[in-house]
CSV table of C-alpha atoms in Angstrom, one decimal:
chain,number,residue,atom,x,y,z
C,16,MET,CA,-32.1,-18.2,-15.1
C,17,LYS,CA,-30.8,-14.5,-14.1
C,18,ILE,CA,-27.7,-14.3,-12.6
C,19,PRO,CA,-25.4,-11.8,-10.8
C,20,SER,CA,-24.0,-9.2,-12.9
C,21,THR,CA,-20.1,-9.0,-11.8
C,22,ARG,CA,-20.5,-4.8,-11.3
C,23,GLN,CA,-24.0,-6.5,-8.4
C,24,LEU,CA,-21.1,-8.6,-6.5
C,25,GLN,CA,-18.5,-6.1,-6.6
C,26,TYR,CA,-21.0,-3.4,-5.3
C,27,PHE,CA,-22.0,-5.4,-2.3
C,28,VAL,CA,-18.7,-6.8,-1.1
C,29,ARG,CA,-17.5,-3.4,-0.6
C,30,LEU,CA,-21.0,-2.7,1.0
C,31,VAL,CA,-19.7,-5.3,3.6
C,32,GLU,CA,-16.0,-4.1,4.0
C,33,ILE,CA,-17.6,-0.6,4.8
C,34,GLY,CA,-20.3,-0.9,6.2
C,35,HIS,CA,-22.0,2.1,4.8
C,36,PHE,CA,-24.5,2.6,1.7
C,37,GLY,CA,-23.0,6.7,1.2
C,38,ARG,CA,-19.2,6.0,1.7
C,39,ALA,CA,-19.9,2.4,-0.3
C,40,ALA,CA,-21.3,4.4,-3.0
C,41,ALA,CA,-18.9,6.9,-3.1
C,42,ALA,CA,-15.4,4.6,-3.3
C,43,SER,CA,-17.2,2.7,-6.0
C,44,PHE,CA,-17.3,6.0,-7.5
C,45,VAL,CA,-21.6,6.0,-8.6
C,46,SER,CA,-24.4,7.4,-6.9
C,47,GLN,CA,-26.0,6.0,-3.5
C,48,SER,CA,-29.2,6.0,-5.5
C,49,ALA,CA,-27.6,3.1,-8.2
C,50,PHE,CA,-25.4,1.8,-5.7
C,51,SER,CA,-28.8,0.9,-3.5
C,52,ASN,CA,-30.5,-0.3,-6.2
C,53,ALA,CA,-27.3,-2.4,-7.4
C,54,ILE,CA,-27.9,-3.7,-3.9
C,55,LYS,CA,-31.6,-4.2,-4.1
C,56,GLU,CA,-31.7,-6.1,-7.9
C,57,LEU,CA,-29.1,-8.5,-6.4
C,58,GLU,CA,-31.1,-9.9,-3.7
C,59,SER,CA,-33.6,-10.1,-6.1
C,60,THR,CA,-32.2,-12.3,-7.8
C,61,LEU,CA,-30.8,-14.0,-5.7
C,62,GLY,CA,-34.5,-13.8,-4.1
C,63,THR,CA,-33.2,-13.1,-0.6
C,64,ARG,CA,-32.5,-10.2,2.3
C,65,LEU,CA,-28.7,-9.9,2.0
C,66,VAL,CA,-28.8,-6.6,4.6
C,67,ASP,CA,-31.0,-5.3,7.1
C,68,ARG,CA,-30.9,-0.9,6.9
C,69,THR,CA,-31.8,1.0,9.7
C,70,ASN,CA,-31.1,4.7,9.4
C,71,ARG,CA,-27.8,5.1,10.6
C,72,GLN,CA,-26.1,1.4,10.1
C,73,VAL,CA,-26.4,-1.7,7.8
C,74,THR,CA,-26.3,-5.3,9.3
C,75,VAL,CA,-25.2,-8.1,7.0
C,76,THR,CA,-27.7,-10.8,7.2
C,77,SER,CA,-26.5,-14.3,8.2
C,78,ILE,CA,-26.9,-15.7,4.3
C,79,GLY,CA,-25.5,-11.8,3.2
C,80,GLN,CA,-22.2,-12.8,5.1
C,81,GLN,CA,-22.5,-16.1,3.1
C,82,VAL,CA,-22.7,-14.4,-0.4
C,83,ALA,CA,-20.4,-11.9,0.6
C,84,THR,CA,-17.6,-14.6,0.8
C,85,GLN,CA,-18.8,-16.8,-2.9
C,86,SER,CA,-18.8,-13.4,-3.8
C,87,ARG,CA,-15.1,-12.9,-3.2
C,88,LEU,CA,-14.3,-16.3,-4.3
C,89,VAL,CA,-16.0,-15.8,-8.4
C,90,LEU,CA,-14.6,-12.5,-8.5
C,91,GLN,CA,-11.1,-13.6,-8.0
C,92,ASP,CA,-11.8,-16.0,-10.6
C,93,ILE,CA,-12.7,-13.7,-12.8
C,94,ALA,CA,-9.9,-12.0,-12.4
C,95,ALA,CA,-7.5,-15.1,-12.8
C,96,LEU,CA,-9.8,-15.5,-16.5
C,97,MET,CA,-9.0,-12.3,-17.3
C,98,GLU,CA,-4.8,-12.8,-16.6
C,99,LEU,CA,-4.8,-16.2,-18.8
C,100,ALA,CA,-6.8,-14.1,-21.6
C,101,VAL,CA,-3.9,-11.5,-21.5
C,102,GLY,CA,-1.1,-13.5,-21.1
C,103,GLU,CA,-1.5,-14.1,-24.2
C,104,ARG,CA,-0.8,-10.8,-25.3
C,105,GLN,CA,3.0,-9.5,-25.0
C,106,PRO,CA,4.8,-9.1,-21.5
C,107,LEU,CA,4.0,-6.1,-19.6
C,108,SER,CA,1.5,-4.5,-22.4
C,109,GLY,CA,-2.7,-3.9,-21.7
C,110,GLU,CA,-3.6,-3.1,-18.4
C,111,LEU,CA,-1.9,-3.4,-15.4
C,112,ARG,CA,-3.4,-2.2,-11.5
C,113,MET,CA,-0.4,-2.4,-9.6
C,114,GLY,CA,-1.0,-1.2,-5.4
C,115,VAL,CA,2.0,0.9,-3.7
C,116,ILE,CA,2.9,2.3,-0.3
C,117,PRO,CA,2.9,5.5,0.2
C,118,THR,CA,6.8,5.0,1.9
C,119,ILE,CA,7.3,3.9,-1.2
C,120,ALA,CA,6.1,5.7,-4.2
C,121,PRO,CA,7.0,9.4,-4.1
C,122,PHE,CA,10.5,8.1,-3.8
C,123,LEU,CA,11.2,5.2,-6.5
C,124,LEU,CA,8.2,6.2,-9.0
C,125,PRO,CA,8.8,9.4,-9.9
C,126,ARG,CA,12.2,8.1,-11.4
C,127,ILE,CA,10.8,4.8,-12.5
C,128,LEU,CA,7.8,5.6,-14.2
C,129,PRO,CA,9.2,7.3,-17.2
C,130,ARG,CA,11.5,4.3,-18.3
C,131,LEU,CA,8.9,2.1,-17.8
C,132,ARG,CA,6.9,4.0,-20.2
C,133,ARG,CA,9.4,3.8,-23.1
C,134,ARG,CA,10.3,0.7,-22.5
C,135,TYR,CA,7.2,-0.8,-22.4
C,136,PRO,CA,4.8,1.8,-24.3
C,137,ASP,CA,1.5,-0.6,-24.9
C,138,LEU,CA,1.2,-0.9,-21.0
C,139,ARG,CA,-1.1,0.9,-19.3
C,140,LEU,CA,-0.5,0.6,-16.0
C,141,PHE,CA,-3.2,1.9,-13.6
C,142,LEU,CA,-1.6,3.1,-9.9
C,143,THR,CA,-3.4,2.7,-6.4
C,144,GLU,CA,-1.5,3.6,-3.5
C,145,ASP,CA,-2.5,2.6,-0.1
C,146,GLN,CA,-1.5,1.3,3.4
C,147,THR,CA,0.0,-2.0,3.2
C,148,GLN,CA,-3.5,-4.2,4.4
C,149,ARG,CA,-5.5,-2.0,2.2
C,150,ILE,CA,-3.9,-2.6,-0.9
C,151,TYR,CA,-3.4,-6.5,0.0
C,152,GLU,CA,-7.3,-7.1,0.8
C,153,ARG,CA,-7.4,-5.3,-2.8
C,154,LEU,CA,-5.4,-7.9,-4.2
C,155,MET,CA,-7.5,-11.0,-2.5
C,156,ASP,CA,-10.7,-9.7,-3.8
C,157,GLY,CA,-9.3,-9.4,-7.3
C,158,GLU,CA,-9.0,-5.3,-7.5
C,159,LEU,CA,-5.0,-4.9,-7.5
C,160,ASP,CA,-3.0,-7.6,-10.2
C,161,VAL,CA,0.1,-6.9,-8.7
C,162,LEU,CA,1.7,-5.2,-5.3
C,163,LEU,CA,5.3,-3.2,-4.5
C,164,LEU,CA,5.5,-2.6,-1.1
C,165,ALA,CA,8.5,-3.0,2.1
C,166,LEU,CA,8.9,-5.9,3.2
C,167,PRO,CA,9.0,-8.1,6.6
C,168,TRP,CA,4.8,-7.6,6.0
C,169,GLU,CA,2.5,-10.9,6.5
C,170,LEU,CA,1.4,-12.2,3.6
C,171,ARG,CA,-1.1,-15.0,2.8
C,172,GLY,CA,-1.8,-16.5,-0.5
C,173,VAL,CA,0.6,-14.3,-2.1
C,174,ASP,CA,4.3,-15.3,-4.1
C,175,VAL,CA,6.3,-12.4,-3.2
C,176,VAL,CA,10.1,-11.5,-5.2
C,177,THR,CA,12.6,-9.7,-3.1
C,178,LEU,CA,13.4,-7.1,-4.8
C,179,PHE,CA,16.6,-5.2,-2.7
C,180,GLN,CA,17.4,-4.1,0.3
C,181,ASP,CA,16.7,-0.3,0.8
C,182,PRO,CA,18.4,1.3,3.8
C,183,PHE,CA,17.4,3.0,6.5
C,184,ARG,CA,18.9,7.0,6.8
C,185,LEU,CA,18.8,9.0,10.1
C,186,ALA,CA,16.3,12.1,9.2
C,187,CYS,CA,17.3,15.9,10.4
C,188,ARG,CA,17.1,19.6,10.2
C,189,ASN,CA,20.4,20.2,9.3
C,190,GLY,CA,21.2,22.0,12.9
C,191,THR,CA,19.5,20.5,14.9
C,192,LEU,CA,20.7,20.7,19.1
C,193,ARG,CA,18.6,17.4,19.3
C,194,VAL,CA,21.7,15.1,17.6
C,195,ASP,CA,24.7,14.9,16.7
C,196,PRO,CA,24.2,13.3,13.2
C,197,ASP,CA,28.0,12.3,12.2
C,198,ASN,CA,27.8,10.2,16.2
C,199,TYR,CA,24.7,9.1,16.3
C,200,ARG,CA,23.8,7.1,19.2
C,201,PHE,CA,20.5,5.7,19.9
C,202,ASN,CA,21.5,6.1,24.3
C,203,ARG,CA,22.0,9.6,23.4
C,204,LEU,CA,18.8,10.6,22.4
C,205,ASP,CA,16.2,12.1,25.2
C,206,ALA,CA,12.3,11.1,25.5
C,207,ASP,CA,10.3,11.9,23.2
C,208,SER,CA,12.9,12.4,20.4
C,209,ILE,CA,11.5,10.2,17.3
C,210,LEU,CA,8.7,11.3,15.0
C,211,LEU,CA,7.5,7.7,13.8
C,212,LEU,CA,4.1,7.5,11.0
C,213,ASP,CA,1.1,6.2,12.8
C,214,ASP,CA,0.0,2.4,13.4
C,215,GLY,CA,-1.1,0.7,10.1
C,216,HIS,CA,2.0,2.3,8.0
C,217,CYS,CA,4.6,-0.4,7.5
C,218,LEU,CA,7.7,2.1,8.0
C,219,ARG,CA,6.5,2.6,11.5
C,220,GLU,CA,7.1,-0.8,12.5
C,221,HIS,CA,10.2,-1.4,9.9
C,222,ALA,CA,11.8,1.5,11.2
C,223,LEU,CA,11.3,0.1,15.0
C,224,ALA,CA,12.9,-3.0,14.2
C,225,ALA,CA,15.3,-2.0,11.5
C,226,CYS,CA,17.1,0.9,13.6
C,227,LYS,CA,16.8,-1.5,16.5
C,228,ILE,CA,14.5,1.9,19.2
C,229,ARG,CA,13.3,-0.8,21.8
C,230,ASN,CA,13.2,1.8,24.5
C,231,THR,CA,9.7,3.7,23.6
C,232,GLN,CA,10.0,6.6,25.4
C,233,LYS,CA,12.4,7.9,22.9
C,234,VAL,CA,9.2,7.9,21.0
C,235,GLN,CA,6.9,10.8,20.6
C,236,ARG,CA,3.1,9.9,21.3
C,237,PHE,CA,1.8,11.8,18.6
C,238,ALA,CA,2.1,10.4,15.6
C,239,ALA,CA,2.3,11.9,11.4
C,240,SER,CA,-0.4,10.8,9.7
C,241,SER,CA,0.7,11.1,6.4
C,242,LEU,CA,5.1,11.2,4.5
C,243,LEU,CA,4.9,14.1,4.8
C,244,THR,CA,3.5,15.3,7.7
C,245,LEU,CA,6.5,13.3,9.3
C,246,ILE,CA,9.0,15.4,6.8
C,247,GLU,CA,7.2,18.7,8.0
C,248,MET,CA,7.3,17.7,11.6
C,249,VAL,CA,10.9,17.1,10.9
C,250,ASP,CA,11.3,20.2,9.4
C,251,ALA,CA,10.3,22.5,11.6
C,252,ASP,CA,13.3,20.3,14.7
C,253,LEU,CA,10.5,18.7,16.4
C,254,GLY,CA,12.5,15.5,16.4
C,255,ILE,CA,14.5,13.4,14.2
C,256,THR,CA,12.9,10.7,12.4
C,257,PHE,CA,14.5,7.5,9.8
C,258,LEU,CA,14.0,7.5,6.1
C,259,PRO,CA,14.0,4.8,3.9
C,260,ALA,CA,17.0,5.4,1.2
C,261,MET,CA,15.1,6.2,-1.6
C,262,ALA,CA,14.1,9.1,-0.2
C,263,ARG,CA,17.7,10.7,-1.1
C,264,GLY,CA,16.7,13.6,-3.8
C,265,SER,CA,13.1,13.6,-3.5
C,266,SER,CA,10.9,16.2,-4.2
C,267,LEU,CA,9.0,15.9,-0.6
C,268,LEU,CA,12.8,17.0,1.0
C,269,SER,CA,14.0,19.0,-2.1
C,270,ASN,CA,12.5,22.9,-0.7
C,271,THR,CA,13.3,21.6,3.3
C,272,ARG,CA,15.9,21.7,5.4
C,273,VAL,CA,15.9,17.8,6.6
C,274,LYS,CA,19.0,16.3,5.8
C,275,LEU,CA,19.9,12.4,5.4
C,276,TYR,CA,22.4,11.1,7.4
C,277,GLU,CA,24.2,7.3,7.6
C,278,LEU,CA,23.4,5.1,9.7
C,279,ALA,CA,27.2,3.0,11.6
C,280,GLU,CA,24.7,-0.1,11.9
C,281,LEU,CA,23.5,-1.7,8.3
C,282,SER,CA,19.6,-1.1,8.9
C,283,TYR,CA,16.8,-1.7,6.2
C,284,ARG,CA,13.8,-2.8,4.8
C,285,GLN,CA,13.1,-4.8,1.8
C,286,ILE,CA,11.1,-4.2,-1.1
C,287,GLY,CA,9.5,-6.8,-3.4
C,288,LEU,CA,7.1,-7.1,-5.5
C,289,ALA,CA,3.6,-9.3,-4.6
C,290,TRP,CA,1.2,-11.0,-6.6
C,291,ARG,CA,-2.0,-14.1,-6.0
C,292,LYS,CA,-0.6,-17.3,-6.1
C,293,GLY,CA,-1.3,-19.6,-8.9
C,294,SER,CA,-1.6,-16.0,-10.9
C,295,HIS,CA,-0.8,-17.1,-15.1
C,296,ARG,CA,1.0,-13.5,-15.1
C,297,VAL,CA,4.2,-14.4,-13.2
C,298,GLU,CA,6.1,-13.7,-15.7
C,299,GLU,CA,5.2,-10.7,-16.9
C,300,PHE,CA,5.7,-10.0,-13.0
C,301,ASN,CA,8.7,-11.0,-12.5
C,302,LEU,CA,10.1,-9.5,-15.5
C,303,LEU,CA,8.8,-6.2,-13.8
C,304,GLY,CA,10.6,-6.6,-10.6
C,305,THR,CA,14.0,-7.0,-12.9
C,306,PHE,CA,12.8,-4.1,-14.5
C,307,LEU,CA,12.9,-2.0,-11.1
C,308,GLN,CA,15.9,-3.5,-9.8
C,309,GLU,CA,17.9,-2.3,-13.1
C,310,ASN,CA,16.1,0.6,-12.6
C,311,ARG,CA,15.7,2.3,-9.2
């Protein structure tokens, strides 16, 4: 009996998530024709229509939705099978797919990765940088093995280990008149003084909570789409912001006039690792966590 291939299931799940053949094919790094043929082959193998196609949109059929759900489970089982085989090798060797958020990657990874390669030369680390929700979804779909992220964040079906606290720092342009950084008081800020990242970036939520920003009139409506943009806006003295302490000395700040100042009250986010419950690589992930704690 002919059965679907892993590739066909992966493509179909991606099509359901994205809802567009062209964009789903691009996300899978294949041509649209090859992607479309794989979906047609899957429909032929299963003997049912999974999607209704029009020029403008893709509508997943009722049975298609059920197939997508089951496909995710199958892909997770395959990932677990691979993890079982990997578990027989030396710890932190072979392929490891790690998701990391954009507000950690440029600050921590340049310091960590050279040391990690020296300590574990047989490790092949593949990195995916994206927002927390997106890498979490890829973890649960079996596309990633472990996440390096900031907490707290609602995560279901995963085990989480907290590694360390990352305090927030006041970030402003040197010489700004918007704030006295040595005598910072939130209630002294003018309206529209605070710049933050767009919704969806956990740094925004963590900064709002940790730095006790309750008066939204202090926060500008115009939010930055990336960390680089946020720092450039602060460098142009368009406002102040709050950056994690790990940002100090990073390349993103090196050619700017942005300086970091300690806050009187302890405000921080937590940095941790997360992986799917039941993973056979728990020992490796704990070993990686210990390494990150010792070399951050």
